[in-house]
Coordinates of C-alpha atoms and ligand atoms in Angstrom, one line a residue:
M1 CA -0.1 0.0 0.1
R2 CA 1.1 3.6 -0.7
P3 CA 1.9 5.9 2.0
N4 CA -1.2 7.6 3.4
Q5 CA -3.4 4.6 2.2
L6 CA -5.8 3.0 4.6
V7 CA -6.6 -0.6 5.3
P8 CA -10.0 -0.3 3.9
I9 CA -12.9 -1.1 6.0
S10 CA -15.6 1.1 4.5
I11 CA -16.4 2.3 1.0
A12 CA -15.0 6.0 2.3
D13 CA -11.7 4.3 2.8
L14 CA -11.7 2.8 -0.6
E15 CA -12.4 6.1 -2.2
H16 CA -9.8 7.9 0.2
N17 CA -7.3 5.2 -1.4
A18 CA -8.5 5.7 -4.9
Y19 CA -7.3 9.3 -4.8
S20 CA -3.6 8.5 -4.5
T21 CA -3.8 5.3 -6.7
L22 CA -5.7 6.7 -9.9
A23 CA -4.0 9.1 -12.5
L24 CA -5.5 12.3 -12.4
N25 CA -7.6 12.3 -15.5
A26 CA -9.4 9.0 -14.6
L27 CA -9.8 10.1 -11.0
D28 CA -11.3 13.4 -12.2
Y29 CA -13.6 11.6 -14.5
Y30 CA -14.9 9.3 -12.0
R31 CA -15.3 11.7 -9.1
S32 CA -16.6 14.7 -10.9
G33 CA -20.2 15.9 -11.0
A34 CA -21.4 18.6 -13.2
N35 CA -21.1 22.3 -12.6
D36 CA -21.0 23.4 -9.0
M37 CA -21.4 19.5 -8.0
Q38 CA -24.3 20.5 -5.8
T39 CA -26.2 17.5 -6.7
L40 CA -23.4 15.3 -6.3
K41 CA -22.9 16.3 -2.8
D42 CA -26.7 16.5 -2.0
N43 CA -27.1 12.9 -3.0
Q44 CA -25.1 11.7 0.0
E45 CA -26.1 14.6 2.3
A46 CA -29.8 13.8 1.8
F47 CA -29.1 10.3 3.4
S48 CA -27.8 11.9 6.5
R49 CA -31.2 14.1 6.9
L50 CA -33.2 10.8 7.2
R51 CA -33.4 9.1 10.7
L52 CA -34.1 5.5 11.1
R53 CA -36.7 4.1 13.6
P54 CA -36.0 0.8 14.7
R55 CA -37.9 -1.9 16.2
I56 CA -36.6 -4.0 19.1
L57 CA -36.9 -7.5 20.6
R58 CA -37.8 -9.3 17.2
D59 CA -35.2 -12.1 17.1
V60 CA -32.8 -10.9 14.6
S61 CA -30.2 -13.8 14.9
K62 CA -30.7 -14.7 11.1
V63 CA -30.9 -12.0 8.4
S64 CA -31.6 -12.6 4.9
T65 CA -31.5 -10.1 1.9
E66 CA -32.2 -12.3 -0.7
T67 CA -34.8 -10.9 -3.3
T68 CA -35.9 -11.1 -6.8
L69 CA -35.2 -8.5 -9.7
L70 CA -37.7 -8.7 -12.7
G71 CA -38.3 -12.4 -11.7
H72 CA -34.6 -13.5 -11.2
T73 CA -33.6 -14.4 -7.6
V74 CA -30.2 -12.6 -6.3
S75 CA -28.5 -12.5 -2.9
S76 CA -29.2 -8.8 -2.2
P77 CA -30.9 -5.6 -3.1
I78 CA -27.3 -4.1 -3.6
C79 CA -26.6 -3.9 -7.3
I80 CA -23.9 -2.5 -9.6
A81 CA -24.8 0.5 -11.6
P82 CA -23.4 1.1 -15.2
T83 CA -20.3 3.1 -15.3
A84 CA -18.4 3.8 -18.5
M85 CA -14.7 2.8 -19.1
Q86 CA -13.7 0.8 -16.0
R87 CA -10.4 -0.2 -17.7
L88 CA -9.1 3.2 -16.6
A89 CA -9.4 2.0 -12.9
N90 CA -7.9 -1.5 -13.6
D91 CA -6.7 -3.4 -16.5
E92 CA -9.3 -6.0 -16.1
G93 CA -12.0 -3.4 -16.0
E94 CA -15.4 -4.8 -16.6
K95 CA -14.4 -8.5 -16.3
A96 CA -13.2 -8.0 -12.8
T97 CA -16.3 -6.4 -11.9
A98 CA -18.5 -9.1 -13.6
R99 CA -16.3 -11.8 -11.7
A100 CA -17.2 -10.0 -8.3
A101 CA -20.8 -9.7 -9.2
A102 CA -20.9 -13.6 -10.0
K103 CA -19.2 -14.3 -6.7
A104 CA -21.7 -12.1 -4.7
K105 CA -24.8 -13.4 -6.8
K106 CA -25.6 -9.8 -7.4
C107 CA -26.9 -7.9 -10.4
M108 CA -24.4 -5.7 -12.5
I109 CA -25.4 -3.5 -15.2
L110 CA -23.0 -3.2 -17.9
S111 CA -22.4 0.3 -19.6
S112 CA -22.9 0.7 -23.3
W113 CA -19.5 2.6 -23.0
S114 CA -17.5 -0.1 -21.5
T115 CA -13.8 -0.9 -22.4
T116 CA -14.8 -4.6 -22.6
S117 CA -17.2 -6.1 -25.0
A118 CA -20.6 -7.1 -23.7
E119 CA -19.8 -10.6 -24.8
D120 CA -16.3 -10.8 -23.0
T121 CA -17.7 -9.4 -19.9
I122 CA -20.7 -11.8 -19.4
E123 CA -18.5 -14.8 -20.4
A124 CA -16.1 -13.8 -17.4
G125 CA -18.9 -13.7 -15.2
K126 CA -20.3 -17.0 -16.3
A127 CA -16.9 -18.6 -15.7
V128 CA -17.1 -18.2 -12.3
P129 CA -18.3 -21.3 -10.5
V130 CA -21.9 -20.7 -8.9
D131 CA -21.7 -21.2 -5.1
T132 CA -24.5 -23.7 -4.6
T133 CA -24.8 -23.5 -0.9
S134 CA -27.4 -20.4 -1.2
T135 CA -30.2 -19.7 -3.8
G136 CA -30.2 -17.2 -6.5
L137 CA -27.9 -16.6 -9.3
P138 CA -25.7 -13.5 -10.8
L139 CA -27.6 -11.4 -12.9
Y140 CA -26.4 -9.2 -15.7
W141 CA -28.5 -6.3 -17.3
F142 CA -27.4 -4.2 -20.2
Q143 CA -27.4 -0.2 -20.2
L144 CA -28.3 1.1 -23.5
Y145 CA -27.4 4.6 -25.0
V146 CA -29.5 5.3 -28.1
Y147 CA -27.5 6.1 -31.0
K148 CA -28.6 8.3 -34.0
D149 CA -27.7 5.4 -36.0
R150 CA -30.7 3.1 -35.1
A151 CA -29.1 0.2 -36.7
V152 CA -26.0 0.5 -34.4
T153 CA -28.6 0.3 -31.4
E154 CA -30.6 -2.4 -32.9
Q155 CA -27.3 -4.5 -33.6
L156 CA -26.3 -4.0 -30.0
I157 CA -29.6 -5.2 -28.8
R158 CA -29.4 -8.3 -30.7
R159 CA -25.9 -9.1 -29.3
V160 CA -26.6 -8.6 -25.7
E161 CA -29.9 -10.7 -26.0
T162 CA -27.6 -13.4 -27.5
A163 CA -24.9 -13.2 -24.8
G164 CA -27.5 -13.6 -22.1
Y165 CA -28.3 -10.1 -20.5
K166 CA -31.7 -10.2 -18.9
A167 CA -32.6 -6.6 -19.2
L168 CA -32.1 -3.4 -21.2
V169 CA -31.7 -0.3 -19.0
I170 CA -32.1 2.7 -21.3
T171 CA -30.5 5.8 -19.9
V172 CA -32.7 9.0 -20.7
D173 CA -30.9 11.7 -18.8
T174 CA -28.1 12.4 -21.4
P175 CA -29.1 13.8 -24.6
F176 CA -26.1 15.8 -24.1
L177 CA -23.2 15.4 -21.7
G178 CA -23.3 17.3 -18.5
R179 CA -20.4 19.9 -18.2
R180 CA -18.2 18.3 -16.0
L181 CA -15.4 21.0 -15.4
A182 CA -12.3 18.9 -14.4
D183 CA -12.9 16.8 -17.6
V184 CA -13.0 20.0 -19.7
R185 CA -9.8 21.4 -18.1
N186 CA -8.1 17.8 -18.6
V187 CA -9.4 17.6 -22.0
F188 CA -10.4 14.1 -20.8
K189 CA -10.1 11.4 -23.4
L190 CA -9.6 7.6 -23.3
P191 CA -6.0 6.4 -23.8
G192 CA -5.3 5.1 -27.3
H193 CA -4.9 1.6 -26.2
M194 CA -8.5 1.5 -25.0
T195 CA -11.7 1.4 -27.1
M196 CA -15.5 1.6 -26.7
A197 CA -15.4 -2.1 -27.1
N198 CA -19.0 -2.6 -28.0
F199 CA -18.6 -0.2 -31.2
E200 CA -15.4 -1.7 -32.5
T201 CA -15.8 -3.6 -35.6
K202 CA -13.3 -5.7 -37.9
D203 CA -12.8 -2.7 -40.0
S204 CA -13.3 0.4 -37.5
K205 CA -12.1 1.0 -33.9
V206 CA -14.3 3.6 -32.5
T207 CA -11.9 5.5 -30.0
M208 CA -12.7 8.9 -28.6
A209 CA -9.2 9.8 -30.0
T210 CA -10.2 9.2 -33.5
I211 CA -13.3 11.1 -33.0
L212 CA -11.4 14.0 -31.6
D213 CA -8.7 13.8 -34.1
K214 CA -11.7 14.0 -36.9
K215 CA -13.2 17.0 -35.1
N216 CA -9.6 18.9 -34.8
E217 CA -9.0 18.0 -38.3
G218 CA -12.5 19.7 -39.4
E219 CA -11.6 22.6 -37.1
R220 CA -8.4 23.1 -38.6
A221 CA -9.8 23.0 -42.2
A222 CA -12.3 25.6 -41.3
R223 CA -9.8 27.8 -39.8
E224 CA -7.4 27.5 -43.0
A225 CA -10.6 28.1 -45.2
A226 CA -11.2 31.2 -43.3
G227 CA -7.6 32.5 -44.1
H228 CA -6.0 31.5 -40.8
T229 CA -2.5 30.1 -40.7
S230 CA -2.4 26.6 -40.3
G231 CA -0.6 25.0 -37.2
V232 CA -2.5 27.6 -34.9
K233 CA -2.9 25.8 -31.4
I234 CA -6.7 25.0 -31.2
V235 CA -8.1 25.5 -27.7
R236 CA -10.6 23.1 -27.1
Q237 CA -13.4 24.0 -24.7
E238 CA -15.1 20.3 -24.2
S239 CA -13.9 17.0 -23.2
S240 CA -13.6 14.4 -26.3
L241 CA -16.4 12.4 -24.3
A242 CA -18.7 15.5 -24.9
A243 CA -17.7 15.8 -28.5
Y244 CA -18.3 12.2 -28.9
V245 CA -21.8 12.4 -27.4
V246 CA -22.6 15.1 -29.7
S247 CA -21.5 13.1 -32.8
Q248 CA -23.0 9.9 -32.0
I249 CA -25.8 10.1 -29.4
D250 CA -29.5 11.1 -30.5
P251 CA -30.7 14.1 -28.5
T252 CA -34.3 13.6 -30.2
L253 CA -34.8 10.5 -28.0
N254 CA -38.3 10.5 -26.7
W255 CA -41.1 8.3 -25.5
D256 CA -41.6 6.9 -28.8
D257 CA -38.1 5.5 -28.8
I258 CA -38.7 3.8 -25.6
A259 CA -41.8 2.0 -27.3
W260 CA -39.8 1.4 -30.3
V261 CA -37.0 -0.4 -28.3
R262 CA -40.0 -2.3 -26.5
S263 CA -41.3 -3.4 -29.9
I264 CA -38.1 -4.8 -31.1
T265 CA -37.1 -6.9 -28.0
K266 CA -38.6 -9.3 -25.5
L267 CA -36.0 -8.3 -22.8
P268 CA -37.6 -6.3 -20.1
V269 CA -37.0 -2.6 -20.2
V270 CA -35.8 -0.5 -17.4
V271 CA -35.8 3.5 -17.7
K272 CA -32.7 4.9 -16.1
G273 CA -32.8 8.7 -15.0
V274 CA -36.4 9.3 -13.9
L275 CA -36.7 12.1 -11.2
T276 CA -40.4 13.1 -11.1
A277 CA -43.9 11.8 -10.6
E278 CA -44.9 13.1 -14.1
D279 CA -42.4 11.0 -15.9
A280 CA -42.9 7.9 -13.7
K281 CA -46.5 8.1 -14.8
L282 CA -45.5 8.2 -18.5
A283 CA -43.1 5.4 -18.2
A284 CA -45.5 3.2 -16.3
D285 CA -48.3 4.1 -19.1
I286 CA -45.9 3.0 -21.8
G287 CA -45.4 -0.5 -20.1
V288 CA -41.6 -0.4 -19.0
E289 CA -40.9 -3.1 -16.4
G290 CA -38.6 -1.0 -14.2
I291 CA -37.7 2.7 -13.2
L292 CA -34.5 3.7 -12.1
V293 CA -34.6 6.7 -9.9
S294 CA -31.2 8.4 -11.0
N295 CA -29.5 11.8 -11.5
H296 CA -26.6 10.1 -13.0
G297 CA -24.6 10.5 -9.9
G298 CA -25.0 14.2 -10.2
R299 CA -23.2 14.4 -13.5
Q300 CA -25.9 15.7 -15.8
L301 CA -28.2 18.5 -14.7
D302 CA -26.7 20.2 -11.5
G303 CA -29.3 21.5 -9.1
V304 CA -31.8 18.6 -9.4
L305 CA -33.1 16.7 -6.2
A306 CA -31.0 14.2 -4.3
T307 CA -32.2 10.8 -5.6
I308 CA -33.3 9.6 -2.1
D309 CA -35.5 12.9 -1.9
A310 CA -37.0 12.2 -5.4
L311 CA -37.7 8.5 -4.7
P312 CA -41.0 9.2 -2.5
E313 CA -42.8 10.8 -5.4
V314 CA -42.0 8.4 -8.1
L315 CA -43.2 5.5 -5.8
D316 CA -46.3 7.4 -5.0
A317 CA -47.0 8.1 -8.8
V318 CA -46.8 4.2 -9.6
K319 CA -48.3 2.7 -6.7
G320 CA -50.3 -0.3 -7.6
R321 CA -48.8 -0.3 -11.1
N322 CA -46.8 -3.3 -12.4
V323 CA -43.4 -1.6 -12.3
E324 CA -40.5 -2.3 -10.2
V325 CA -38.7 1.0 -8.9
Y326 CA -35.1 1.2 -7.9
M327 CA -32.7 3.9 -7.1
D328 CA -29.0 5.1 -7.3
G329 CA -26.9 7.9 -6.3
G330 CA -24.8 8.5 -2.9
V331 CA -25.4 5.1 -1.5
R332 CA -22.1 4.7 0.6
K333 CA -23.3 2.6 3.6
G334 CA -25.6 -0.2 4.8
T335 CA -27.7 2.3 6.7
D336 CA -28.4 4.3 3.3
V337 CA -29.5 1.1 1.7
L338 CA -32.0 0.5 4.6
K339 CA -33.4 4.0 4.0
A340 CA -34.0 3.6 0.5
L341 CA -35.6 0.0 1.0
A342 CA -37.7 1.7 4.0
L343 CA -39.1 4.3 1.6
G344 CA -39.9 1.5 -1.0
A345 CA -37.1 0.9 -3.4
K346 CA -36.9 -2.5 -4.5
A347 CA -33.0 -2.2 -5.1
V348 CA -30.3 0.2 -5.1
F349 CA -27.3 0.6 -7.5
L350 CA -23.7 1.6 -6.6
G351 CA -21.5 3.6 -9.2
R352 CA -18.5 5.2 -7.7
P353 CA -18.0 2.6 -5.0
I354 CA -17.4 -0.1 -7.3
L355 CA -14.8 2.0 -9.2
W356 CA -13.1 2.7 -5.9
G357 CA -13.0 -1.0 -5.3
L358 CA -11.6 -1.9 -8.9
A359 CA -8.9 0.7 -8.4
H360 CA -8.0 -1.0 -5.0
N361 CA -7.5 -4.1 -6.3
G362 CA -9.5 -5.4 -9.5
E363 CA -12.0 -8.0 -8.8
E364 CA -10.9 -8.5 -5.1
G365 CA -11.4 -4.7 -4.7
V366 CA -15.0 -4.8 -6.0
T367 CA -15.7 -8.0 -4.0
L368 CA -14.4 -5.9 -1.0
A369 CA -16.7 -3.0 -1.6
L370 CA -19.7 -5.3 -2.3
D371 CA -19.1 -7.3 0.8
L372 CA -18.4 -4.5 3.1
I373 CA -21.6 -2.6 2.3
Q374 CA -23.5 -6.0 2.2
K375 CA -22.4 -6.6 5.8
E376 CA -23.2 -3.2 6.7
L377 CA -26.7 -3.7 5.4
E378 CA -27.2 -7.1 7.5
L379 CA -26.1 -5.5 10.7
A380 CA -28.2 -2.4 10.1
M381 CA -31.3 -4.6 9.4
A382 CA -30.5 -6.7 12.5
L383 CA -30.2 -3.6 14.6
A384 CA -33.6 -2.2 13.0
G385 CA -35.3 -5.3 13.8
C386 CA -35.7 -6.7 10.5
C387 CA -34.7 -10.5 9.4
K388 CA -35.8 -10.1 5.9
L389 CA -36.6 -7.3 3.2
S390 CA -40.3 -7.7 3.8
D391 CA -39.8 -6.6 7.4
I392 CA -38.5 -3.3 6.2
T393 CA -41.4 -0.9 6.0
R394 CA -42.0 2.8 5.6
D395 CA -42.3 3.2 9.4
H396 CA -38.4 2.4 9.7
V397 CA -37.5 5.8 8.4
Q398 CA -38.4 9.5 8.9
H399 CA -37.3 12.8 7.5
G400 CA -35.5 15.2 9.8
T401 CA -34.4 14.9 13.3
F402 CA -37.8 15.9 15.3
P403 CA -39.3 13.0 17.0
R404 CA -42.7 12.1 15.5
S405 CA -44.9 13.4 18.4
R406 CA -43.5 16.9 17.5
L407 CA -43.7 16.9 13.9
Ligands
FMN1 C1 -17.5 7.6 -13.9 C2 -19.0 7.4 -14.1 C3 -19.4 6.7 -15.4 C4 -20.9 6.5 -15.5 N1 -21.0 5.8 -16.9 C5 -22.4 5.8 -17.0 C6 -22.8 5.1 -18.2 O1 -22.0 4.8 -18.9 N2 -24.1 4.9 -18.4 C7 -25.1 5.1 -17.5 O2 -26.2 5.2 -17.5 N3 -24.7 5.9 -16.2 C8 -23.4 6.1 -15.9 N4 -22.9 6.7 -14.8 C9 -24.1 6.9 -13.7 C10 -24.0 5.7 -12.8 O3 -24.8 4.7 -13.5 C11 -25.1 6.1 -11.7 O4 -26.3 6.5 -11.9 C12 -24.3 6.8 -10.7 O5 -22.9 6.8 -10.6 C13 -24.7 6.6 -9.2 O6 -24.3 7.5 -8.3 P1 -23.1 7.1 -7.3 O7 -22.0 7.0 -8.2 O8 -22.9 8.2 -6.4 O9 -23.3 5.7 -6.8 C14 -21.8 6.7 -14.8 C15 -21.2 7.4 -13.2 C16 -20.0 7.5 -13.1 C17 -19.4 8.1 -11.9
LIG2 C1 -24.5 9.5 -23.8 C2 -23.6 9.9 -22.9 C3 -22.4 9.2 -22.7 C4 -21.7 9.4 -21.3 C5 -20.9 8.3 -21.1 C6 -20.6 8.0 -19.8 C7 -21.5 8.5 -18.6 O1 -22.7 8.3 -18.6 C8 -20.6 9.4 -17.6 O2 -21.6 9.6 -17.0 O3 -19.7 9.8 -17.8

């Protein structure tokens, strides 16, 4: 371990260590939120504004966190959110995460923008022997960005169906990339030896470097055409990620496209990035199977509600409808998970904690991150008087610090 690093016993320790392990452009890409990072901060702080209401004397000698997600049994409601470019943290990247998910029998969502292909990632997970001493299986879902070129999107859907992914998670909060200032300053780009592996064909490798080079070439040509001397240094005001999004991702995305995706696949569809009752109702009306309440880890529209604060209105809006509701954003501790479940989430997803685990020690680091928060959840459940997830109710949590009698 490097000087100043901690023997990690919490997600916060893993994050602390990652700060001295990762290269600055990767660290900044992972840790940043958009603009002032108000929402990024609030995602965690909002959990601290909630208080737990434990019940006592309930025989909590055995605690189980087993649950189902869209009909599949997994060991726990703690799941892995899609995060792009995991090989920036560790060379094994998405494969390491998939193996850790398999060992823990947890659900992993793979990003469209992975640095390992969808096929190679799930194969790595499937190669891990299944622990038969407990029920449940690892579960892999695929996160979809809808490309301007619908053929690219459709081909990807066919590939992930064949590979064995069990749901499509369509991210709907990213028509354009949020402005992450550190990435702009660093002129963030993927190192040349890594690719957006799902978009690599025999003939063309889609790297951000190639996109950026084309863009620079275009800018240079435009300057020359306007009579400027060639060779003048071009000062870019965006990360290459933002440029790639503008060139490839469809900002016209709307509810008809969600219906289109549903019409071309038998996989269940989860919409990721819902923050309001209004949109939750529209999602349920269109027939999606899942809603992931998310503000993209504070990386898109800065100033939106913390996800744990948006969760109740989404749940109220779809009460009685046949749709599962999950949340992500700021989940760092077992008590955070308990609070989200008490408000009514079916599961929670972890973004950055998995990256901090990967940076720590690849697959073992992700296993450690998952295990730390899993053990914290089990302890929190026992201390709150809950042996199984169905024992956790809305009465286990309240807003603010006033006793109920004074509210
Ligand atoms: C570095 C990074 C990359 C991400 N990449 C994606 C992505 O490719 N697709 C996506 O839908 N969300 C992406 N997200 C958002 C996460 O899925 C998730 O919503 C968020 O990280 C949850 O917040 P947390 O990091 O506080 O746990 C990314 C988040 C981070 C931090
Ligand atoms: C269409 C937007 C691509 C963003 C890719 C990665 C990501 O989601 C992030 O937050 O960064």
